[in-house]
Short mmCIF file of C-alpha atoms and ligand atoms in Angstrom, two decimals:
data_model
loop_
_atom_site.label_atom_id
_atom_site.label_comp_id
_atom_site.label_asym_id
_atom_site.label_seq_id
_atom_site.Cartn_x
_atom_site.Cartn_y
_atom_site.Cartn_z
CA MET O 139 252.69 0.74 71.51
CA GLY O 140 251.35 4.32 72.80
CA ARG O 141 249.66 6.98 70.17
CA GLN O 142 252.82 9.33 70.41
CA SER O 143 254.43 6.21 67.84
CA LYS O 144 252.53 6.18 65.16
CA PRO O 145 253.07 9.61 62.79
CA ILE O 146 249.98 10.32 61.70
CA ARG O 147 249.79 11.00 58.40
CA ALA O 148 247.76 13.34 55.92
CA SER O 149 246.53 11.74 52.97
CA SER O 150 247.90 11.38 50.30
CA ALA O 151 245.65 11.66 47.88
CA LEU O 152 244.08 15.00 49.13
CA PHE O 153 247.36 16.46 49.97
CA PRO O 154 249.79 14.80 47.61
CA ALA O 155 253.85 15.00 48.22
CA ARG O 156 255.58 18.40 46.61
CA ALA O 157 257.06 16.38 43.55
CA ASP O 158 253.86 14.71 42.19
CA CYS O 159 251.46 18.06 42.96
CA ASP O 160 254.12 19.18 40.24
CA LEU O 161 253.79 16.92 38.32
CA LEU O 162 250.18 16.55 38.39
CA ASN O 163 250.60 20.69 37.73
CA ASP O 164 252.32 20.23 34.48
CA ILE O 165 249.81 17.33 33.25
CA LEU O 166 246.73 19.97 34.42
CA THR O 167 248.59 22.80 32.69
CA ARG O 168 249.13 20.99 28.82
CA GLU O 169 246.11 18.91 28.93
CA LEU O 170 243.93 22.52 29.50
CA ALA O 171 245.69 24.28 27.20
CA LEU O 172 245.38 20.97 24.03
CA ALA O 173 241.04 21.15 25.05
CA HIS O 174 241.28 24.76 24.56
CA GLN O 175 242.67 24.87 20.55
CA ARG O 176 240.59 21.45 20.19
CA VAL O 177 237.64 23.53 21.30
CA ALA O 178 238.84 27.05 19.71
CA ALA O 179 238.99 24.61 16.41
CA GLY O 180 236.16 22.28 17.23
CA VAL O 181 231.38 22.92 16.97
CA VAL O 182 230.26 25.56 20.36
CA THR O 183 227.75 23.00 21.01
CA PRO O 184 228.14 19.82 23.29
CA THR O 185 228.54 17.02 21.22
CA LEU O 186 228.12 14.16 24.25
CA ASP O 187 227.04 11.17 23.90
CA LEU O 188 224.16 11.53 27.90
CA ALA O 189 223.70 7.94 28.31
CA SER O 190 227.15 6.68 28.02
CA PHE O 191 228.43 9.65 30.10
CA SER O 192 225.48 9.22 32.94
CA ARG O 193 227.07 5.56 33.38
CA GLU O 194 230.92 6.49 33.15
CA LEU O 195 229.06 9.17 36.12
CA GLY O 196 226.81 6.42 38.19
CA GLU O 197 230.66 4.11 38.08
CA PHE O 198 232.02 7.16 40.34
CA ASP O 199 230.64 5.68 43.89
CA PHE O 200 233.35 7.01 46.23
CA ASP O 201 234.14 3.73 47.36
CA LEU O 202 237.62 3.57 45.44
CA PRO O 203 239.28 5.91 44.93
CA ARG O 204 241.00 6.32 40.90
CA PRO O 205 244.55 7.62 40.64
CA LEU O 206 243.97 11.81 40.22
CA ASP O 207 245.03 12.17 36.86
CA GLN O 208 242.83 9.82 35.18
CA VAL O 209 239.78 11.32 36.79
CA LEU O 210 241.42 15.29 35.53
CA ALA O 211 241.51 13.58 32.27
CA TRP O 212 237.97 12.49 32.96
CA THR O 213 236.45 15.99 34.07
CA ILE O 214 238.76 17.58 31.08
CA ALA O 215 237.02 15.49 28.61
CA GLN O 216 233.72 15.66 29.75
CA LEU O 217 233.80 19.47 30.00
CA GLU O 218 234.84 19.29 26.35
CA ARG O 219 232.29 17.64 25.03
CA GLY O 220 229.23 18.22 28.03
CA ILE O 221 229.01 22.15 27.63
CA VAL O 222 228.57 25.25 25.57
CA HIS O 223 231.82 26.19 25.41
CA VAL O 224 231.90 30.23 25.88
CA THR O 225 235.39 30.35 25.58
CA HIS O 226 234.83 29.31 21.52
CA PRO O 227 235.39 32.25 19.44
CA ARG O 228 231.47 32.00 17.66
CA TYR O 229 229.96 31.90 20.91
CA PHE O 230 227.48 34.98 20.33
CA GLY O 231 225.69 34.70 23.51
CA LEU O 232 224.85 35.92 27.48
CA PHE O 233 227.39 37.65 28.17
CA ASN O 234 229.35 35.06 29.62
CA PRO O 235 233.39 35.23 28.05
CA ALA O 236 236.33 34.05 27.37
CA PRO O 237 237.39 35.39 30.66
CA THR O 238 240.85 36.76 30.74
CA PHE O 239 244.60 35.06 31.13
CA PRO O 240 245.00 37.23 33.89
CA ALA O 241 242.33 36.50 35.48
CA GLN O 242 242.61 32.64 34.68
CA CYS O 243 245.66 33.59 36.39
CA ALA O 244 243.78 34.94 40.02
CA ASP O 245 242.16 32.02 40.32
CA ARG O 246 244.98 29.63 40.55
CA ILE O 247 246.40 32.38 43.23
CA ALA O 248 243.26 32.29 45.61
CA ALA O 249 243.04 28.21 45.33
CA ALA O 250 247.03 27.89 46.36
CA PHE O 251 247.31 30.70 49.33
CA ASN O 252 242.58 29.97 49.61
CA PRO O 253 242.34 33.80 51.64
CA GLN O 254 239.44 34.52 53.89
CA LEU O 255 238.09 37.43 52.87
CA ALA O 256 235.33 37.97 55.92
CA SER O 257 237.95 39.89 57.61
CA ALA O 258 240.20 42.44 56.78
CA THR O 259 242.48 40.68 60.00
CA THR O 260 242.95 37.76 58.90
CA SER O 261 243.57 39.49 55.25
CA PRO O 262 244.47 43.05 54.70
CA ALA O 263 246.57 42.16 51.53
CA ALA O 264 244.28 40.94 50.04
CA ILE O 265 241.10 43.27 51.56
CA GLU O 266 243.40 46.24 50.18
CA ILE O 267 243.58 45.16 46.53
CA GLU O 268 239.70 44.79 46.36
CA ALA O 269 238.60 47.42 47.71
CA HIS O 270 241.69 49.46 45.64
CA VAL O 271 239.84 48.44 42.65
CA ILE O 272 236.48 49.23 43.59
CA CYS O 273 237.65 52.88 44.82
CA SER O 274 238.67 53.02 40.83
CA VAL O 275 235.90 51.49 38.92
CA ALA O 276 233.84 53.70 40.81
CA ARG O 277 236.22 56.99 40.49
CA ARG O 278 235.99 55.75 36.60
CA ALA O 279 232.32 55.52 37.03
CA GLY O 280 232.23 59.52 37.77
CA PHE O 281 231.33 58.04 41.46
CA PRO O 282 232.62 60.63 44.68
CA THR O 283 235.55 59.44 46.37
CA TYR O 284 234.12 58.52 48.88
CA ALA O 285 232.21 55.96 47.35
CA THR O 286 232.43 52.48 48.46
CA GLY O 287 231.31 48.57 47.60
CA HIS O 288 232.12 45.37 47.13
CA PHE O 289 232.70 41.94 45.29
CA THR O 290 229.95 40.29 44.42
CA THR O 291 228.93 36.88 42.99
CA GLY O 292 227.92 38.42 40.35
CA GLY O 293 224.98 41.16 38.96
CA ALA O 294 222.35 39.55 41.12
CA GLU O 295 223.84 39.85 44.80
CA ALA O 296 224.68 43.30 44.04
CA ASN O 297 221.46 44.24 42.88
CA TYR O 298 219.60 42.45 46.08
CA THR O 299 222.17 44.77 47.93
CA ALA O 300 220.85 47.41 46.04
CA LEU O 301 217.42 46.72 47.06
CA LEU O 302 218.02 45.72 50.61
CA CYS O 303 219.80 49.54 50.96
CA ALA O 304 217.40 51.09 49.66
CA LEU O 305 214.56 49.74 52.28
CA THR O 306 216.92 50.34 55.11
CA ARG O 307 217.35 53.37 53.32
CA ALA O 308 213.38 54.18 53.03
CA LEU O 309 212.51 52.63 56.68
CA PRO O 310 215.23 51.77 59.42
CA GLU O 311 213.21 49.46 61.40
CA PHE O 312 213.63 47.46 58.26
CA GLY O 313 216.66 45.65 58.64
CA GLN O 314 214.82 44.83 62.74
CA LYS O 315 211.13 44.39 62.11
CA GLY O 316 211.22 43.30 58.20
CA ALA O 317 208.78 44.54 55.28
CA ARG O 318 205.83 44.24 58.05
CA ALA O 319 207.74 47.67 59.98
CA PHE O 320 206.70 50.07 56.42
CA ALA O 321 202.95 51.14 56.51
CA GLY O 322 201.96 50.21 52.95
CA PRO O 323 203.64 46.95 51.38
CA PRO O 324 206.91 48.70 49.35
CA VAL O 325 207.40 48.14 45.87
CA PHE O 326 210.44 49.03 43.48
CA TYR O 327 210.53 50.18 39.80
CA VAL O 328 212.16 48.63 37.39
CA SER O 329 211.52 48.52 32.86
CA ARG O 330 210.01 45.10 30.99
CA GLU O 331 213.34 44.28 29.87
CA SER O 332 215.01 44.59 32.93
CA HIS O 333 216.34 41.20 34.29
CA LEU O 334 214.45 38.78 35.65
CA ALA O 335 217.12 38.10 38.85
CA TRP O 336 214.71 41.51 40.69
CA LEU O 337 211.53 38.38 40.78
CA LYS O 338 213.78 36.67 42.72
CA ILE O 339 215.49 39.47 44.59
CA ALA O 340 211.84 41.28 45.97
CA HIS O 341 211.21 37.18 47.08
CA GLN O 342 214.18 36.98 48.77
CA ALA O 343 214.05 40.69 50.34
CA GLY O 344 210.76 39.51 51.62
CA ILE O 345 208.61 42.24 49.97
CA GLY O 346 206.91 39.76 47.52
CA ARG O 347 207.17 39.14 43.79
CA SER O 348 204.49 41.08 43.36
CA ALA O 349 206.26 44.31 44.54
CA VAL O 350 208.45 44.59 41.12
CA ARG O 351 206.98 47.11 39.36
CA PHE O 352 207.56 46.19 35.84
CA VAL O 353 207.49 49.77 34.02
CA GLU O 354 206.69 49.82 30.29
CA THR O 355 208.86 50.45 27.70
CA ASP O 356 208.98 53.09 24.41
CA GLY O 357 209.08 50.74 21.70
CA SER O 358 212.84 50.78 21.66
CA GLY O 359 213.37 48.79 24.98
CA ARG O 360 213.85 51.43 27.49
CA MET O 361 212.18 52.46 30.59
CA ASN O 362 209.16 54.94 29.27
CA PRO O 363 210.38 57.54 31.72
CA ASN O 364 206.07 59.25 31.55
CA ALA O 365 205.71 56.00 32.24
CA LEU O 366 207.60 55.50 34.79
CA SER O 367 206.10 58.53 36.37
CA ASP O 368 202.44 57.65 36.31
CA SER O 369 203.02 53.64 37.88
CA LEU O 370 204.26 56.19 40.97
CA ARG O 371 200.87 58.67 41.54
CA THR O 372 199.89 54.95 40.90
CA ASP O 373 201.26 53.46 43.75
CA TYR O 374 201.46 56.47 45.48
CA ALA O 375 197.39 57.07 45.65
CA GLN O 376 197.21 53.00 46.68
CA GLY O 377 198.78 53.30 49.29
CA PHE O 378 202.14 51.74 48.37
CA VAL O 379 205.64 52.53 49.68
CA PRO O 380 207.57 52.81 46.84
CA VAL O 381 211.71 53.01 47.80
CA MET O 382 213.93 52.62 44.11
CA VAL O 383 213.86 53.01 40.99
CA ALA O 384 216.55 50.92 38.78
CA ALA O 385 217.15 51.45 35.72
CA THR O 386 218.87 48.78 33.49
CA ALA O 387 222.29 50.08 31.78
CA GLY O 388 222.01 47.58 29.11
CA THR O 389 219.05 45.07 28.89
CA THR O 390 219.97 41.27 28.91
CA ASN O 391 218.40 40.80 25.95
CA ALA O 392 218.58 43.68 23.50
CA GLY O 393 221.65 45.77 25.45
CA MET O 394 219.64 48.93 25.56
CA ILE O 395 219.75 51.63 27.85
CA ASP O 396 217.81 53.52 30.02
CA PRO O 397 216.71 57.54 30.18
CA LEU O 398 218.75 57.98 32.98
CA LEU O 399 219.19 61.23 33.87
CA ALA O 400 215.36 61.48 33.32
CA CYS O 401 214.77 58.51 35.96
CA ALA O 402 217.87 60.19 38.32
CA GLU O 403 215.18 63.24 38.22
CA ILE O 404 212.22 61.08 39.24
CA ALA O 405 213.69 58.88 41.95
CA GLU O 406 215.36 62.15 43.61
CA ALA O 407 212.12 64.29 42.89
CA GLY O 408 210.78 61.27 45.34
CA GLY O 409 213.38 60.49 48.13
CA LEU O 410 213.91 57.13 46.21
CA TRP O 411 216.91 54.96 45.95
CA PHE O 412 218.47 55.37 41.97
CA HIS O 413 220.15 52.14 41.11
CA VAL O 414 222.08 51.36 37.80
CA ASP O 415 221.83 48.03 36.76
CA ALA O 416 225.01 48.01 34.30
CA ALA O 417 226.28 44.34 35.33
CA TRP O 418 226.74 44.20 31.51
CA GLY O 419 227.16 47.53 30.05
CA GLY O 420 228.97 49.15 32.73
CA ALA O 421 232.21 48.03 31.38
CA LEU O 422 232.07 51.31 29.17
CA ILE O 423 233.72 53.22 31.41
CA ALA O 424 236.64 51.32 30.48
CA SER O 425 236.41 53.82 27.57
CA ASP O 426 236.66 57.29 26.17
CA ARG O 427 234.94 57.28 23.50
CA LEU O 428 232.14 55.12 24.32
CA ARG O 429 231.25 55.82 27.37
CA GLY O 430 228.80 58.66 27.23
CA VAL O 431 226.58 56.47 26.80
CA LEU O 432 226.18 55.74 29.72
CA ALA O 433 225.87 59.67 31.20
CA GLY O 434 223.75 59.41 34.36
CA VAL O 435 224.99 56.45 36.04
CA GLU O 436 227.20 58.92 38.40
CA LEU O 437 223.80 60.21 40.37
CA ALA O 438 223.28 56.68 40.82
CA ASP O 439 223.10 55.87 44.99
CA SER O 440 224.52 52.71 43.84
CA VAL O 441 225.46 50.66 40.79
CA THR O 442 225.83 47.35 39.92
CA ILE O 443 228.35 46.03 37.84
CA ASP O 444 229.56 42.53 36.58
CA ALA O 445 233.42 42.32 36.46
CA HIS O 446 232.41 38.34 35.11
CA LYS O 447 230.40 39.78 31.80
CA TRP O 448 232.54 42.65 29.21
CA PHE O 449 235.85 42.40 31.62
CA ALA O 450 235.89 39.05 31.05
CA THR O 451 237.26 37.85 34.63
CA THR O 452 235.73 33.91 35.61
CA MET O 453 233.00 33.60 37.16
CA GLY O 454 231.19 34.69 39.41
CA CYS O 455 232.76 38.20 40.07
CA GLY O 456 230.35 41.29 40.53
CA MET O 457 230.38 44.40 41.52
CA PHE O 458 227.91 46.39 44.09
CA ILE O 459 229.52 50.17 44.56
CA THR O 460 227.69 52.96 46.36
CA ARG O 461 228.18 56.33 47.31
CA HIS O 462 226.48 55.72 50.91
CA ALA O 463 228.73 53.65 53.54
CA PRO O 464 227.21 53.99 56.18
CA LEU O 465 223.96 52.63 55.09
CA LEU O 466 225.36 49.34 53.66
CA SER O 467 227.34 49.49 56.78
CA SER O 468 223.39 49.73 58.59
CA THR O 469 221.33 47.19 56.56
CA PHE O 470 224.17 44.72 57.13
CA HIS O 471 226.35 44.95 60.45
CA VAL O 472 226.55 42.20 62.52
CA SER O 473 228.40 41.28 65.46
CA ALA O 474 229.85 37.83 66.43
CA ASP O 475 233.73 37.36 69.00
CA TYR O 476 234.39 34.61 66.92
CA MET O 477 235.50 36.58 64.68
CA PRO O 478 238.25 38.04 64.90
CA SER O 479 237.29 41.87 64.59
CA ASN O 480 234.31 44.22 63.14
CA SER O 481 235.02 47.37 62.10
CA LEU O 482 232.44 48.14 59.99
CA GLY O 483 234.94 50.45 57.72
CA ARG O 484 237.04 47.45 57.16
CA ASP O 485 235.29 44.01 57.57
CA PRO O 486 232.93 42.49 54.42
CA TYR O 487 231.11 40.49 56.89
CA VAL O 488 230.20 43.84 57.99
CA THR O 489 229.16 45.25 54.69
CA SER O 490 228.22 43.02 52.60
CA LEU O 491 225.25 39.95 52.26
CA GLN O 492 228.25 37.49 52.48
CA TRP O 493 229.99 36.33 55.35
CA SER O 494 232.96 33.65 54.34
CA ARG O 495 234.23 35.39 50.83
CA ARG O 496 236.59 34.50 47.64
CA PHE O 497 239.65 36.62 46.85
CA LEU O 498 237.46 37.56 43.41
CA GLY O 499 238.64 41.22 43.05
CA LEU O 500 241.62 39.62 42.52
CA ARG O 501 240.43 38.68 38.78
CA LEU O 502 239.99 42.12 37.80
CA PHE O 503 242.94 44.24 39.78
CA LEU O 504 245.39 41.66 38.00
CA SER O 505 243.64 42.67 34.49
CA LEU O 506 243.91 46.27 34.99
CA ALA O 507 246.27 45.76 36.33
CA ALA O 508 248.32 43.96 33.33
CA ALA O 509 246.05 45.29 30.07
CA GLY O 510 244.39 49.04 32.18
CA TRP O 511 241.54 50.34 31.46
CA ARG O 512 243.28 50.95 27.92
CA GLY O 513 243.47 47.17 27.06
CA HIS O 514 239.97 47.15 27.97
CA ALA O 515 239.14 50.17 26.29
CA GLU O 516 239.87 48.04 23.47
CA HIS O 517 238.18 45.16 24.40
CA VAL O 518 234.96 46.62 24.29
CA GLU O 519 235.50 48.88 21.33
CA ARG O 520 236.21 45.72 19.43
CA SER O 521 233.73 44.22 20.48
CA VAL O 522 231.01 47.13 19.59
CA GLU O 523 232.98 47.30 15.36
CA LEU O 524 232.43 43.58 15.29
CA ALA O 525 228.57 44.44 16.14
CA LEU O 526 228.12 46.84 13.59
CA LEU O 527 229.42 44.99 10.90
CA LEU O 528 227.66 41.97 12.09
CA LYS O 529 225.12 44.53 11.79
CA GLU O 530 225.99 45.95 8.35
CA MET O 531 226.64 42.31 6.46
CA LEU O 532 223.30 40.88 8.37
CA LEU O 533 221.31 44.38 6.36
CA ALA O 534 222.75 43.29 2.46
CA ALA O 535 221.22 40.19 3.48
CA GLY O 536 218.11 40.97 4.03
CA TRP O 537 217.81 40.32 8.01
CA ARG O 538 216.41 43.19 9.72
CA ILE O 539 217.16 44.48 13.51
CA ALA O 540 215.03 44.89 15.79
CA ASN O 541 217.26 47.09 18.15
CA ASN O 542 218.97 49.87 18.45
CA SER O 543 221.93 49.51 20.68
CA PRO O 544 225.14 51.40 21.39
CA LEU O 545 226.29 48.11 22.87
CA ALA O 546 227.55 44.60 21.20
CA VAL O 547 224.31 42.86 21.26
CA LEU O 548 221.78 42.68 17.94
CA CYS O 549 218.65 41.03 17.75
CA ILE O 550 217.78 40.06 14.36
CA GLU O 551 214.42 39.51 13.04
CA PRO O 552 214.62 37.22 9.31
CA GLY O 553 211.50 39.44 8.15
CA SER O 554 209.64 38.15 5.54
CA GLY O 555 208.14 35.20 7.49
CA GLY O 556 211.17 33.45 8.15
CA ASP O 557 210.55 31.60 12.10
CA VAL O 558 213.30 32.24 14.92
CA SER O 559 213.20 29.75 17.06
CA SER O 560 213.72 26.89 13.85
CA ILE O 561 216.71 29.39 13.15
CA VAL O 562 218.20 29.29 16.42
CA ARG O 563 217.94 25.74 16.68
CA HIS O 564 219.09 24.53 13.20
CA VAL O 565 221.73 26.82 13.99
CA LEU O 566 223.01 25.05 17.48
CA ALA O 567 222.38 21.88 15.43
CA SER O 568 224.84 22.91 12.89
CA GLY O 569 227.57 24.09 16.12
CA ARG O 570 229.36 26.42 13.55
CA ALA O 571 228.04 29.40 16.37
CA TRP O 572 225.52 29.81 19.82
CA VAL O 573 223.27 32.34 19.31
CA SER O 574 220.05 32.56 21.53
CA VAL O 575 215.52 33.29 20.95
CA ALA O 576 215.35 36.36 23.13
CA ARG O 577 212.01 38.50 23.41
CA PHE O 578 212.78 42.38 22.19
CA GLU O 579 209.37 44.45 23.16
CA GLY O 580 207.44 41.60 22.50
CA ARG O 581 208.57 39.60 19.93
CA ASP O 582 211.33 37.13 19.31
CA VAL O 583 214.26 37.57 18.29
CA ILE O 584 217.90 36.03 16.82
CA ARG O 585 219.71 37.46 20.28
CA ALA O 586 223.46 37.56 19.25
CA CYS O 587 226.17 39.67 21.71
CA VAL O 588 229.67 39.92 21.24
CA THR O 589 231.59 38.24 24.07
CA HIS O 590 235.02 36.93 23.14
CA GLY O 591 237.55 39.77 23.06
CA GLU O 592 239.29 36.91 20.17
CA THR O 593 236.18 36.67 18.50
CA THR O 594 237.91 38.25 14.38
CA ARG O 595 236.31 39.19 11.83
CA ASP O 596 235.86 35.26 10.07
CA ASP O 597 234.11 33.96 13.14
CA VAL O 598 230.90 37.00 12.31
CA LEU O 599 231.01 35.97 8.37
CA GLU O 600 230.96 32.36 9.66
CA LEU O 601 227.74 32.79 11.74
CA VAL O 602 225.88 34.95 8.78
CA ALA O 603 226.80 31.93 6.60
CA ALA O 604 225.04 29.82 9.91
CA LEU O 605 222.03 32.15 10.04
CA ALA O 606 221.87 32.12 5.96
CA ALA O 607 221.84 28.52 5.74
CA ALA O 608 219.30 28.15 8.43
CA ARG O 609 216.83 30.44 7.15
C1 PLP L 870 220.69 43.40 33.43
C2 PLP L 870 222.05 41.91 34.07
N1 PLP L 870 221.42 42.21 35.03
C3 PLP L 870 221.57 41.48 36.07
C4 PLP L 870 222.84 40.23 35.34
C5 PLP L 870 222.25 39.03 36.65
O1 PLP L 870 223.52 38.98 37.04
P1 PLP L 870 224.53 37.33 36.95
O2 PLP L 870 223.81 36.29 36.65
O3 PLP L 870 225.66 38.17 37.22
O4 PLP L 870 223.59 37.49 38.34
C6 PLP L 870 222.15 39.68 34.55
C7 PLP L 870 222.57 38.71 34.19
O5 PLP L 870 222.54 38.42 32.27
C8 PLP L 870 222.32 41.14 33.37
O6 PLP L 870 222.21 41.14 32.01
#
C-alpha cells in the first residue's frame, strides 16, 4: 500500500463539511440573537459563579474533543453571565460601544475571507477600501487631500505611531540609533487628564516613562496653555529635547477638549509635532451641528480617532491619520524579500507598526456606507442629548456635575457628604446600570457616559433611580 492510495483528509472538527457548517452557522446566529435579547432584559453586571465556572473550564483539558455545538452553547452561556455587558442599554461606561450591526457583519466577512492586509499585492480590494475610508475620515476632519493613515488596533497604537513619527521627524537618526541619537533626553507634552497609555507608549518607544510631561490643567480638565509654555521653557533650559505636543479632544474621564488652537500655535512656534488624541471625541466630525468643538484638529500633524469608540464598531479598531505621508514611510520602512511587494505608498507593512493585519477598516466602511455621515451624526447627537437630559435630572435631584463637556459624559458628585465609591458599588451591585469611579481635577467622581446607540429616556430615568437608591 503506497502513500498515494491513502486519502489525506482534513480534520472535520476544524473544517466541517459544508452542510454541517451551515447548520452550525444557523444555530450560532439564533443563539446569539436570543442571548442578546436576554442581556438587554437582564442585569448589566456579571452574575457568574466563579467557582463552578473555573471547575468547568478546568475540565477542558483538550485531550477529549467535544462537539462544537456544545462548546458554542457553553461559551455563550459563560459570556452571558461572566462579563459586564457593554451591549446593555444601561451600560454608561468606558466608551466601549454596543457595536453597529454593519460592523458585526464586517467581522463575519473578514473572518470568512481572512484577507492579509500587510501588502496591497495580496489584498488590493481590501487595502483600497481601507484607504478610501481613511481618506474620507481625514477630509471630514479637515485634513488636506494628500493626508494619509491607516487602521490600528486602537487609540494606544495610533498614539504610539504619532510619537514614533514625532521622534523620527525631530531627528531622522532616531530610526537607526534610537533615543541615544538625541543631544538630550527627548520629552513630549500631554495634559494631566490625558490617557495614561502615554506612559506605556514612552516606555515602548525607548525614551522612558519620565519623558511624558503631564501639563497642568485649567481647573476644568483642559490643558493650560500657559503651563505648557512654562514647561517647554524649563525643559529647553535644562537640555531636554521636546518633540511633540499631544492635545486630547475628549478626555477619558471627563470628555474635555484641550484648547487645540493654542496648543497648535505653541507646537508650531517650537517646531514640534502636534498630535490630537481624539480617540473618542473624533466621531463628532460626523455632526455638522457639533463638530465645531473640534476646531483646530485640522491643524494637527496627526490625529487619533477610534472607530471602536463613538463610531461604534466592534473592538479593536482605531485610526491614525497624518498629513505627512513620507514621514510615515521613513518611520516604518523595511524591506523583506519574502513579501510580494514593497511599495511605500501602498503596502501597510512598510507604513505602519503592524505586519500581518486584519481587515479592520471594513467595519467602518460598512457602517458609513449603510448609515452615511448623517446616520453617525444622529448617533452622536442623540448621545449628547441623553447626557444633557441626565444632567438636568441629576441637577434637579441635588447632585452636582463637575465637568462641562460638550460630549456625552458626566462627572457626577453626590454633594453633601455622599461617598462616590460606595454609591458606585451599590449601583453595580444592583445590576441596574454600569457607571464607574473616575478622577476629575484631583477628586473622585461618578463617571457616566452614554455609549449605547439604543439607550432610551427610560434607561436614563432608571440610572437616576439607581443612583438615588445608592446615595
Ligand atoms: C482619549 C483616549 N486616548 C486613547 C485611548 C486608548 O485607546 P484604546 O483603548 O483604543 O487603545 C483611550 C481609551 O479609552 C482614550 O480615552
